[in-house]
Amino acid sequence: MRDETMVARQGVQALEQAFARAREEGRAALITYLTMGYPKPEAALELVPALEAGGADIVELGVPFSDPVADGPAIQRASYLALQAGMTPARCLAQVARLREAGVRVPLLLMGYYNPIFHYGERAYVRDCRQAGADGLIVPDLPPEEADELMDACRQEGLALVFLAAPTTGPERLREIAGRSTGFLYVLSRLGTTGAERRFDMEELRRRLAEVRRASPIPVAVGFGVSTPEQARALVGLADGIIVGSAVVERAVDGAAALREYVAGLRAALRQ
Amino acid sequence: MRKVDIDQLPDARGYFGPYGGRFVPETLIAPLQELEEAYRQVKEDGAFWEEYRALLHDYVGRPTPVTYARRLTEACGGARIWLKREDLAHTGAHKINNALGQALLAKRMGKTRLIAETGAGQHGVAVATAAALLGLECTIYMGSEDMRRQQPNVLRMRLLGAEVRPVDAGSRTLKDAINEALRDWSFHLQDTHYLLGSALGPHPYPRLVRDFQRVIGEEARAQMLEQAGRLPDVLVACVGGGSNAIGLFHAFLQDPVEMVGVEAGGADIASGRHAARFADPQRGRVGILHGVKTYVLQDAHGQILNTHSISAGLDYPAVGPEHALLHDIGRVRYTHVGDDEALAAFRALARLEGILPALESAHALAEAMRLAAARPAEHIILVNLSGRGDKDLDTVTQALQEELGA
C-alpha cells in the first residue's frame, strides 16, 4: 500500500511524510493509539502490525504510567493492567525495536507521562527512542514552558515533540504552542480526559480549528472523544488528522483481526 | 548555611529553587493562570483579607491557643513542650484556614462549585464546611481505603451537604483522590474551583496554601513571645504534603529557631512501607507528580509508589516543593516517625494532657518527645498539634485492641 519509492525516514520527517501522503490521497491521516502491554505484555507486537494493515497512518504507543491524570477510564485501566503485568519504559522501547525489525514502517509516537521520562533521563530516553526506531514523543503533562530540555533533546535526535492545544488555550498561547510543536499539533476536541463516552461540540471545534489554521501552517490532528467512522468523517476537511485512542484500546482485547477491521472502517471514512 | 530569602519565593514560574513548576495537561493551564491572576488581585485587596480574617476570628475561633504541656514535659524529663492548638479550630484541624481562604477566592472568581481531594477527611470536612457556609456546591474525592478508615469524616462531609465520591483506582488513598479531582476539574473548569488541600500541586497552589496557613506561625510566634517570654528553640510539625508545617514554619524562617518536619515512617523504611520521601534515597527521588517537581517516592522505572502510614493524612508519595527546598538548603531537618511510635505518642497525650491528637499530629508529637528527652529543661519545643483525633478512634482502637479491651 505504501509508496516504496519514497525513502523511509525517521522522526519529524516521517510524520510530515505521513501527512503529505494523506493529503495527496485527498484524505485526513488516521492516527490510532494503543497502550503498550495491554491486554498482555507483548500485545503491541501483534496489534501494531494490525493497525498498520488496517490503514493507520501514524500509531501512538502509550507508555503506561501509574497516575495518568489526562486519561479517562479505558486508558487508566489498560495502563494499570499493563503495569501490573510488568511493563516498563525500557520494555516499551525494546518492543518498538522489535516492531521495526519485524518490518513495521508506520511512524510510531511514544505517548507517555513526564515522570518516567525524567527518571530515565531526558536525553538518554530520546536517544534510546531514536535508536529503537520511534519517530517522536507526546508528553501530555509537559507544557512547552517546562519542556526546554526535552525539546532540545528531540531536536538533536531529529524526533518530533508533539504538543497539545486545549479548548482553554488562549490565542497567544496557541500560536506559541503551534510554533514549538513538531510533526503536528494535537488539538483536543473538548475539555476533560480521554475517552469515547464523551462527545464534543462540532461547531465549537470548527471555530477552534479555524483559529489554529490562522495561527500556524503545522498539520493539525484532532483527538479526544473520536470513536466512530461517522465522527471521523465529520472531521474530514477540517483537520489533517484524526486521533482515535480509547476506542482502539477498548477493542484491543478483541484481537488483531478485529482491530484491523475496525481501523479499516475508520480509514475508509476519511476519504473525502 | 546560606540565609535564603524565602519570602520572595516562589518565583514567577512557581519555583522554589529547583522545585515547583506547573506540569499539567494543557487543558488545566488556563484555569491555573486564572487562579494565579485572581490571587494576584486579592493579594493587594485589603477587603478580601479583612473578610478572611473576620471569618477566621468569628467562625473558626482563631487565634487558636498555645498550651504548655506540663505533664507531658515532666514525663519526658527535659525540654518544655508547648502545643499550637490547631485541633481547637472549627472542624478540628488547620485545614479550615486554607479551605476558607480558597473558597472566598473561588467565590470572587464567580465559581459555584468546589471540588477537593481528601486523605484523612479533615480537608474534605473543611471544604464541605466552607461550601456550606458560602453557599457553594461541593464534591469530595476520597480513596475507598481512606473512606473505610476515616468513616466518621465521610459522614460529616455528607451531613454538611457534600457529595463524597469514592476512588477505587491504585492504592485507593490520597494520591488517587487527587488524580480524580484533577480529572473532574478538567471537565468542569468554568464553574468549578479545585480546592487543593496541601502545599503541593501545580503553581500557584503551593504558594496559595502556604499563604492561607501562614496564620498558624504568625499567631504562634506572637503567643510564644507573650506567654513564654521568648521564641521557641525548636518547631516540630508533621509533613504529608506539608501545609501545617509550612504554615507554622514560615513566620519563623528568619528567626534563630530550629525546625523539624516529621514524615510518616509507616511500618519501616527498608521495606518501603512508609511515606518518608526524604528518608529513603533509593525510592524518594526528585520527580514529578500532580503537577509539581519535588521529592517523590517512585520505583526504578519512575512509577509512583504506593505509600503506607497509619495516618491517612500523611499517606502520600510527594512532598510540597517548598519543603524540598528547605530540606536541600538545610533550613529544616526532616525526620520520620513510624506507626507504633505515633500510636504511643497518641496515648501519651491522651493520658497526660487530656487531648486526643490526630494520628498525623501524633507523628510530630513523637519527635518532640524524643527531642525533649535529649534537651535541657530551659529549651522550648513547640509542636503543631494540627488536628484532633476523634476521626482516628477506629484506627487507634484496632491498633490498641488488647489494651483497650475492645
XYZ file of C-alpha atoms in Angstrom:
678
model
C 0.000 0.000 0.000
C 2.917 2.289 0.689
C 4.811 4.181 -1.923
C 8.021 2.173 -1.989
C 9.867 4.811 -3.981
C 9.752 7.148 -1.029
C 12.846 6.891 1.128
C 11.904 5.689 4.573
C 12.711 8.455 7.015
C 12.593 8.705 10.750
C 11.409 11.326 13.161
C 9.789 14.621 12.198
C 10.203 13.837 8.509
C 8.404 10.512 8.788
C 5.414 12.287 10.319
C 5.495 15.003 7.696
C 5.548 12.323 5.013
C 2.557 10.593 6.562
C 0.511 13.796 6.480
C 1.722 14.663 2.981
C 0.723 11.231 1.715
C -2.734 11.511 3.220
C -3.145 14.970 1.748
C -2.117 13.699 -1.692
C -4.718 10.999 -1.374
C -7.279 13.636 -0.516
C -7.998 12.453 2.989
C -7.180 13.056 6.633
C -4.452 10.979 8.267
C -5.588 8.301 10.697
C -3.714 8.200 13.991
C -4.503 5.361 16.357
C -3.407 4.803 19.938
C -2.572 1.661 21.883
C -1.467 1.240 25.472
C 1.664 -0.899 25.380
C 1.489 -4.027 27.478
C -2.285 -4.315 27.266
C -4.068 -6.701 27.224
C -0.879 -8.729 27.586
C 2.766 -7.726 27.876
C 3.656 -8.347 24.213
C 0.302 -7.401 22.695
C 1.773 -4.491 20.741
C 3.843 -6.899 18.663
C 0.633 -8.283 17.143
C -1.607 -5.243 17.370
C 0.624 -2.581 15.821
C 1.014 -4.566 12.560
C -2.781 -4.944 12.584
C -3.225 -1.170 12.961
C -0.787 -0.605 10.123
C -2.508 -3.169 7.929
C -5.876 -1.615 8.699
C -4.582 1.668 7.347
C -3.349 3.712 10.299
C -1.003 6.430 9.067
C 0.608 7.007 12.448
C 0.475 4.915 15.617
C 0.737 6.350 19.108
C 2.075 3.904 21.654
C 1.125 4.617 25.243
C 3.938 4.048 27.725
C 1.949 3.163 30.843
C 2.194 5.369 33.940
C 0.805 4.825 37.424
C -1.027 8.174 37.584
C -2.420 9.088 34.165
C -4.318 12.281 35.059
C -5.204 13.181 31.474
C -6.810 9.808 30.806
C -10.322 8.504 31.230
C -11.362 5.035 32.452
C -10.367 2.936 29.398
C -6.739 4.060 29.239
C -6.443 4.226 33.041
C -7.472 0.617 33.265
C -5.227 -0.521 30.418
C -2.266 1.332 31.958
C -2.918 -0.195 35.351
C -3.096 -3.730 33.983
C -0.021 -3.219 31.813
C 1.970 -2.069 34.845
C 0.692 -4.989 36.892
C 1.997 -7.251 34.138
C 5.435 -5.678 34.460
C 5.532 -3.134 31.641
C 8.332 -0.546 31.894
C 9.600 2.241 29.616
C 12.628 0.114 28.718
C 10.390 -2.801 27.687
C 8.289 -0.423 25.599
C 11.413 0.710 23.759
C 12.520 -2.880 23.256
C 9.144 -3.656 21.672
C 9.433 -0.655 19.377
C 12.776 -2.037 18.213
C 11.224 -5.480 17.624
C 8.365 -3.930 15.651
C 10.898 -2.208 13.395
C 12.851 -5.447 12.997
C 9.604 -7.134 12.021
C 9.179 -4.605 9.238
C 6.613 -2.241 10.711
C 7.085 1.048 8.873
C 4.240 3.176 10.156
C 5.527 6.215 12.113
C 5.475 5.490 15.851
C 4.959 8.114 18.534
C 5.561 7.279 22.159
C 2.923 8.881 24.335
C 3.779 8.875 27.989
C 3.737 10.998 31.112
C 6.720 13.025 32.164
C 7.919 11.375 35.364
C 9.153 8.111 33.842
C 10.985 10.120 31.154
C 12.524 12.444 33.745
C 13.530 9.419 35.785
C 15.046 7.661 32.754
C 16.946 10.829 31.849
C 15.503 13.019 29.120
C 18.466 12.865 26.751
C 19.008 9.151 27.252
C 15.317 8.489 26.700
C 15.131 10.432 23.454
C 18.342 8.822 22.205
C 17.012 5.351 23.032
C 13.692 6.193 21.376
C 15.500 7.080 18.191
C 17.689 4.001 18.329
C 14.628 1.809 18.846
C 13.027 3.352 15.787
C 10.418 5.685 17.277
C 9.632 8.919 15.478
C 8.574 11.207 18.245
C 7.085 11.828 21.669
C 3.879 13.156 23.142
C 4.063 14.041 26.821
C 0.588 15.071 27.956
C 1.613 16.597 31.292
C 4.577 18.562 29.978
C 3.576 22.035 28.792
C 6.020 23.838 26.463
C 7.269 26.196 29.178
C 8.668 23.222 31.119
C 9.913 21.365 28.049
C 13.169 23.125 27.083
C 15.376 20.148 27.874
C 13.181 17.602 26.122
C 12.685 19.866 23.087
C 16.404 20.275 22.788
C 16.998 16.527 23.059
C 14.350 15.829 20.419
C 15.814 18.439 18.096
C 19.244 16.856 18.418
C 17.930 13.391 17.669
C 15.590 14.574 14.939
C 12.498 13.295 16.744
C 9.185 15.085 16.878
C 7.823 16.515 20.117
C 4.103 16.953 19.651
C 2.370 19.498 21.888
C -1.314 19.710 22.677
C -3.738 22.608 22.339
C -6.843 22.597 24.516
C -10.170 24.387 24.217
C -8.930 26.554 27.094
C -5.746 27.589 25.287
C -5.868 31.302 24.503
C -4.887 32.769 21.080
C -1.433 33.968 22.059
C -0.522 30.733 23.756
C -1.945 28.769 20.848
C 0.475 30.471 18.459
C 3.350 29.718 20.794
C 2.415 26.043 21.194
C 1.870 25.596 17.466
C 5.247 27.209 16.878
C 7.010 24.779 19.194
C 5.214 21.610 18.210
C 6.972 19.449 15.639
C 5.393 16.842 13.365
C 1.874 18.051 14.025
C -0.243 19.815 16.604
C -2.560 17.691 18.744
C -5.821 19.605 19.155
C -8.161 18.429 21.894
C -11.734 18.266 20.676
C -13.155 19.092 24.089
C -12.404 19.563 27.794
C -11.691 16.712 30.160
C -9.879 13.428 29.872
C -9.534 10.852 27.091
C -12.484 8.607 26.380
C -15.014 7.701 23.752
C -18.023 8.189 26.014
C -17.908 11.969 25.975
C -18.761 13.751 22.758
C -17.597 17.115 21.519
C -19.407 20.114 20.102
C -18.792 20.179 16.351
C -19.472 23.894 15.883
C -17.156 24.803 18.721
C -14.449 22.579 17.265
C -14.919 24.047 13.789
C -14.296 27.550 15.158
C -11.341 26.274 17.092
C -9.702 24.626 14.107
C -10.123 27.759 12.018
C -8.296 29.646 14.757
C -5.488 27.072 14.774
C -5.174 27.355 10.995
C -4.734 31.088 11.295
C -2.062 30.596 13.967
C 0.175 28.137 12.170
C 0.690 26.086 8.995
C 1.577 22.953 11.011
C -0.598 19.867 10.358
C -3.412 19.580 12.871
C -4.793 16.360 14.308
C -7.897 16.181 16.475
C -8.245 13.792 19.384
C -10.366 13.004 22.479
C -13.835 11.588 22.039
C -13.450 10.370 18.434
C -14.514 6.726 18.104
C -16.872 6.156 15.186
C -16.460 6.375 11.400
C -19.254 8.998 11.389
C -17.343 11.260 13.758
C -14.177 10.729 11.759
C -15.989 11.602 8.520
C -17.354 14.800 10.037
C -13.801 15.953 10.680
C -12.578 15.413 7.128
C -11.706 18.746 5.556
C -11.370 20.376 8.954
C -8.355 18.533 10.320
C -5.275 16.991 8.722
C -5.555 14.014 11.014
C -7.868 12.354 13.476
C -6.729 10.526 16.567
C -8.622 7.527 17.930
C -7.401 6.317 21.301
C -9.698 4.886 23.940
C -11.917 3.198 21.343
C -8.909 1.295 19.994
C -7.754 0.386 23.487
C -11.223 -0.948 24.293
C -11.037 -3.187 21.217
C -7.508 -4.413 21.913
C -8.932 -7.430 23.746
C -10.809 -8.486 20.595
C -7.519 -9.382 18.938
C -5.555 -8.345 15.871
C -8.077 -9.282 13.181
C -10.978 -7.398 14.770
C -8.796 -4.371 15.412
C -7.621 -4.346 11.813
C -11.207 -4.374 10.608
C -12.214 -1.563 12.970
C -9.286 0.592 11.828
C -10.050 -0.125 8.177
C -13.587 1.159 8.806
C -12.245 4.383 10.248
C -9.786 4.746 7.417
C -12.476 4.310 4.790
C -14.490 7.065 6.432
C -11.638 9.528 5.963
C -11.896 9.631 2.195
C -13.378 12.856 1.034
C 24.130 27.529 55.646
C 23.248 30.423 53.409
C 20.324 32.525 54.503
C 17.632 32.255 51.891
C 15.137 34.998 51.339
C 12.323 32.554 51.102
C 9.702 35.265 51.470
C 10.416 36.067 47.817
C 9.607 32.533 46.689
C 8.134 31.086 44.626
C 9.449 32.876 41.545
C 7.271 33.934 38.634
C 7.215 30.381 37.245
C 6.225 28.906 40.568
C 9.629 27.578 41.559
C 11.181 27.290 44.988
C 14.769 26.862 43.812
C 14.706 23.750 41.613
C 11.306 22.591 42.882
C 7.767 23.532 41.916
C 6.545 24.492 38.475
C 3.424 23.566 36.593
C 3.382 20.139 34.956
C -0.221 19.618 33.939
C -2.213 18.733 30.838
C -2.752 21.752 28.609
C -6.452 21.938 29.497
C -5.525 22.870 33.080
C -3.029 25.598 32.210
C -5.639 28.305 31.638
C -7.557 27.705 34.884
C -4.283 27.719 36.823
C -3.351 31.014 35.191
C -6.815 32.331 36.027
C -6.339 31.295 39.645
C -2.892 32.853 39.782
C -4.245 36.104 38.394
C -7.218 36.141 40.769
C -4.888 35.615 43.698
C -2.559 38.346 42.499
C -5.522 40.688 42.541
C -6.789 39.807 46.007
C -3.259 39.824 47.425
C -3.378 43.609 47.381
C -7.048 43.833 48.243
C -7.488 44.799 51.889
C -11.188 43.987 51.836
C -10.507 40.371 50.895
C -8.111 39.821 53.786
C -10.428 41.634 56.160
C -13.218 39.256 55.242
C -10.866 36.278 55.559
C -9.552 37.345 58.959
C -13.054 38.047 60.224
C -14.076 34.509 59.283
C -11.007 33.075 60.963
C -11.850 35.010 64.112
C -15.620 34.735 64.293
C -16.203 31.392 62.628
C -13.053 29.304 63.030
C -12.388 30.605 66.533
C -8.890 31.922 65.890
C -6.487 32.607 67.335
C -6.110 29.026 68.469
C -4.244 28.923 71.787
C -0.808 27.620 72.603
C -0.781 25.252 75.566
C 2.136 24.354 77.784
C 2.062 20.538 78.138
C 3.230 20.308 81.735
C 2.657 16.640 82.481
C 3.983 15.511 79.110
C 7.082 17.637 79.706
C 7.581 16.046 83.132
C 7.166 12.580 81.682
C 9.824 13.247 79.035
C 12.164 14.805 81.577
C 13.809 17.536 79.533
C 12.853 20.468 77.355
C 9.431 22.078 77.759
C 6.817 21.033 75.229
C 4.243 23.542 74.025
C 1.388 22.791 71.669
C -0.089 25.039 68.988
C -3.707 24.000 69.239
C -4.969 23.742 65.661
C -7.100 20.873 66.955
C -9.296 23.561 68.511
C -10.014 25.286 65.202
C -13.549 24.760 63.876
C -13.793 21.361 62.127
C -10.884 20.134 64.225
C -7.805 20.835 62.157
C -5.738 23.521 60.468
C -7.263 22.596 57.091
C -10.105 25.078 57.580
C -7.687 28.049 57.258
C -6.886 27.174 53.663
C -10.376 25.936 52.808
C -11.992 29.238 53.770
C -9.303 31.297 52.067
C -9.594 29.463 48.776
C -13.380 29.268 48.985
C -13.558 33.053 49.347
C -11.227 33.375 46.388
C -13.356 30.943 44.358
C -16.422 32.981 45.122
C -14.673 36.116 43.906
C -13.829 34.260 40.716
C -17.518 33.544 40.216
C -17.220 29.801 40.788
C -20.263 27.987 42.109
C -18.786 24.586 42.875
C -15.846 23.348 44.924
C -14.107 20.043 44.413
C -11.380 18.632 46.601
C -9.420 15.530 47.448
C -9.124 14.283 50.962
C -6.998 11.693 52.722
C -7.804 11.727 56.418
C -11.029 13.546 55.658
C -10.031 16.708 57.537
C -9.543 18.688 54.367
C -12.746 17.268 52.912
C -14.673 18.279 56.013
C -13.098 21.741 55.907
C -14.050 22.223 52.246
C -17.569 20.880 52.805
C -17.863 23.322 55.697
C -16.642 26.273 53.652
C -19.018 25.293 50.848
C -21.967 25.150 53.241
C -21.042 28.491 54.784
C -20.607 30.265 51.459
C -23.434 28.540 49.597
C -21.340 26.581 47.098
C -21.827 23.089 45.703
C -19.258 20.567 46.846
C -17.817 17.260 45.625
C -15.111 15.467 47.578
C -12.939 12.690 46.134
C -11.703 10.179 48.651
C -9.894 6.881 48.220
C -12.158 3.999 49.170
C -9.491 2.682 51.548
C -9.426 6.073 53.280
C -13.244 6.143 53.409
C -13.110 2.890 55.289
C -10.595 4.061 57.857
C -11.986 7.580 58.296
C -15.678 6.749 58.307
C -16.758 9.496 60.766
C -15.395 12.169 58.449
C -17.269 10.687 55.494
C -20.489 11.053 57.465
C -19.601 14.587 58.482
C -18.976 15.627 54.874
C -22.303 14.172 53.791
C -24.129 15.911 56.624
C -22.531 19.160 55.501
C -24.111 18.687 52.088
C -21.102 17.449 50.141
C -21.138 14.566 47.735
C -18.354 12.129 48.617
C -17.166 10.149 45.597
C -15.134 7.022 46.339
C -11.993 6.488 44.274
C -11.174 2.845 43.606
C -8.066 3.316 41.489
C -4.497 2.494 42.528
C -3.881 2.422 46.253
C -7.329 3.917 46.913
C -5.796 6.687 49.002
C -4.936 10.372 48.762
C -2.810 10.139 45.602
C -5.643 8.553 43.657
C -8.155 11.033 45.033
C -6.013 13.888 43.660
C -5.863 12.211 40.232
C -9.626 12.006 40.170
C -10.133 15.581 41.380
C -7.804 16.819 38.619
C -9.791 14.833 36.050
C -13.088 16.238 37.327
C -11.651 19.741 37.188
C -10.530 19.308 33.577
C -14.186 18.726 32.621
C -15.776 21.472 34.735
C -13.395 24.385 34.647
C -15.937 27.065 34.139
C -17.988 26.748 37.282
C -15.612 24.745 39.473
C -12.696 25.634 41.696
C -10.335 22.832 42.656
C -9.608 23.482 46.308
C -6.317 21.645 46.793
C -5.655 20.929 50.444
C -1.918 20.856 50.853
C 1.079 22.965 49.920
C 1.724 20.986 46.767
C 0.412 20.544 43.255
C 0.992 22.894 40.331
C 1.747 26.605 40.737
C 0.083 28.617 42.303
C -1.223 26.087 44.857
C 1.918 25.671 46.986
C 2.040 29.422 47.479
C -1.700 29.860 47.920
C -1.957 27.173 50.571
C 1.132 28.410 52.394
C -0.191 31.960 52.497
C -3.538 30.810 53.891
C -1.798 28.631 56.515
C 0.784 31.221 57.482
C -1.567 32.446 60.188
C -0.555 29.439 62.316
C 3.032 30.606 62.646
C 2.165 34.280 62.897
C -0.092 33.602 65.855
C 2.277 31.124 67.461
C 5.219 33.496 67.235
C 3.344 36.300 68.987
C 1.827 33.924 71.538
C 5.163 32.398 72.498
C 6.757 35.804 72.890
C 3.900 36.831 75.131
C 3.308 33.656 77.127
C 6.762 32.087 77.290
C 8.632 35.356 77.047
C 10.688 34.229 74.092
C 10.743 32.328 70.846
C 10.795 28.535 70.996
C 14.088 26.771 70.331
C 12.551 24.133 68.111
C 9.413 23.862 65.999
C 8.066 20.426 65.155
C 5.330 19.609 62.632
C 4.262 16.576 60.662
C 4.688 16.647 56.886
C 2.363 14.879 54.484
C 2.115 17.403 51.666
C 3.290 19.817 54.310
C 0.682 22.539 54.751
C 0.523 22.634 58.549
C 4.314 22.532 58.725
C 4.877 25.324 56.220
C 2.099 27.293 57.935
C 3.929 27.075 61.252
C 7.488 27.427 59.928
C 7.045 30.300 57.559
C 6.743 33.097 60.101
C 9.909 31.840 61.849
C 12.179 31.352 58.840
C 14.279 34.441 59.580
C 14.481 33.650 63.318
C 17.215 31.604 65.002
C 14.791 28.727 65.516
C 15.403 25.075 64.696
C 12.736 23.379 62.639
C 11.888 19.729 62.283
C 9.485 18.228 59.776
C 8.245 14.729 60.554
C 7.324 12.325 57.794
C 5.408 9.087 58.200
C 7.848 6.243 58.793
C 4.983 3.755 58.445
C 5.909 0.135 59.145
C 9.594 0.610 58.345
C 11.812 2.350 55.832
C 13.698 -0.635 54.431
C 10.559 -2.463 53.276
C 9.220 0.610 51.501
C 6.041 0.538 53.606
C 6.181 4.202 54.572
C 5.602 7.728 53.263
C 9.003 9.244 54.112
C 10.238 10.928 50.948
C 13.437 12.314 52.457
C 14.358 9.219 54.471
C 14.606 6.711 51.641
C 17.045 7.922 48.981
C 16.519 4.786 46.938
C 12.794 5.469 46.440
C 12.431 9.138 47.370
C 13.876 10.899 44.334
C 13.238 14.135 42.530
C 10.396 13.651 40.105
C 7.050 14.997 39.006
C 3.685 14.137 40.498
C 0.421 16.062 40.421
C 1.892 18.961 38.530
C 4.921 19.683 40.668
C 8.615 18.816 40.625
C 9.676 17.660 44.058
C 10.774 14.596 46.008
C 8.523 11.688 45.031
C 8.513 8.060 46.166
C 8.910 6.081 42.957
C 10.179 2.762 41.714
C 13.173 2.061 39.487
C 11.091 2.914 36.386
C 9.580 6.181 37.572
C 6.209 4.713 38.528
C 4.761 6.318 41.636
C 4.843 4.004 44.623
C 2.008 3.213 46.933
C 2.737 4.516 50.391
C 1.823 3.304 53.834
C 1.060 5.108 57.050
C -1.341 4.524 59.892
C -2.392 8.132 59.344
C -4.302 8.727 56.135
C -3.276 12.380 56.069
C 0.435 11.556 55.738
C -0.065 8.677 53.323
C 1.157 10.444 50.183
C 4.186 9.906 47.925
C 5.219 13.527 47.233
C 6.147 16.450 49.453
C 5.434 20.138 48.903
C 8.113 21.906 46.802
C 8.946 24.497 49.448
C 9.785 21.685 51.853
C 12.002 20.136 49.193
C 13.973 23.389 49.048
C 14.066 23.820 52.843
C 15.389 20.279 53.012
C 18.129 20.828 50.463
C 19.391 24.075 51.991
C 19.304 22.540 55.463
C 16.962 25.133 56.945
C 14.581 22.428 58.130
C 15.630 18.985 59.330
C 13.322 16.207 58.197
C 12.950 13.030 60.146
C 10.400 10.250 60.369
C 8.256 8.526 62.969
C 6.711 5.107 62.468
C 3.182 3.879 63.092
C 3.943 2.398 66.512
C 5.730 5.429 67.862
C 2.932 7.696 66.646
C 0.413 5.500 68.436
C 2.454 5.679 71.623
C 2.534 9.473 71.395
C -1.230 9.495 70.771
C -1.753 7.569 74.012
C 0.707 9.678 75.967
C -1.029 12.918 75.053
C -4.431 11.457 75.851
C -3.395 10.217 79.296
C -1.097 13.056 80.302
C -2.824 16.094 78.845
C -6.392 15.038 78.145
C -6.032 15.692 74.427
C -6.656 13.185 71.634
C -4.386 14.282 68.783
C -4.909 13.405 65.137
C -2.648 10.498 64.189
C -0.904 12.882 61.795
C -0.097 15.289 64.608
C 0.923 12.364 66.817
C 3.903 11.870 64.486
C 5.122 15.394 65.277
C 4.424 14.836 68.934
C 6.508 11.660 68.991
C 9.507 13.514 67.569
C 9.002 16.318 70.108
C 9.016 13.742 72.915
C 12.290 12.274 71.629
C 13.819 15.733 71.366
C 12.557 16.859 74.765
C 14.258 13.956 76.475
C 17.571 14.938 74.904
C 17.382 18.674 75.515
C 17.878 20.784 78.623
C 14.904 21.949 80.684
C 15.242 25.568 79.600
C 14.643 24.697 75.952
C 11.216 25.162 74.453
C 9.802 22.861 71.796
C 6.653 23.995 70.032
C 4.644 21.251 68.344
C 1.964 21.968 65.814
C -0.975 19.929 67.046
C -2.507 20.174 63.604
C -5.724 18.287 64.303
C -7.791 16.379 66.780
C -8.036 12.620 66.916
C -11.746 11.870 67.020
C -11.635 10.745 63.385
C -8.972 8.174 64.284
C -10.819 6.356 67.053
C -11.487 3.271 64.917
C -7.898 3.018 63.718
C -6.464 3.556 67.175
C -8.939 1.167 68.788
C -7.993 -1.542 66.333
C -4.294 -0.977 66.791
C -4.569 -0.995 70.578
C -7.251 -3.678 70.734
C -5.846 -5.772 73.563
C -5.015 -2.924 75.812
C -8.361 -1.180 75.412
C -10.246 -4.435 75.913
C -12.135 -3.852 72.674
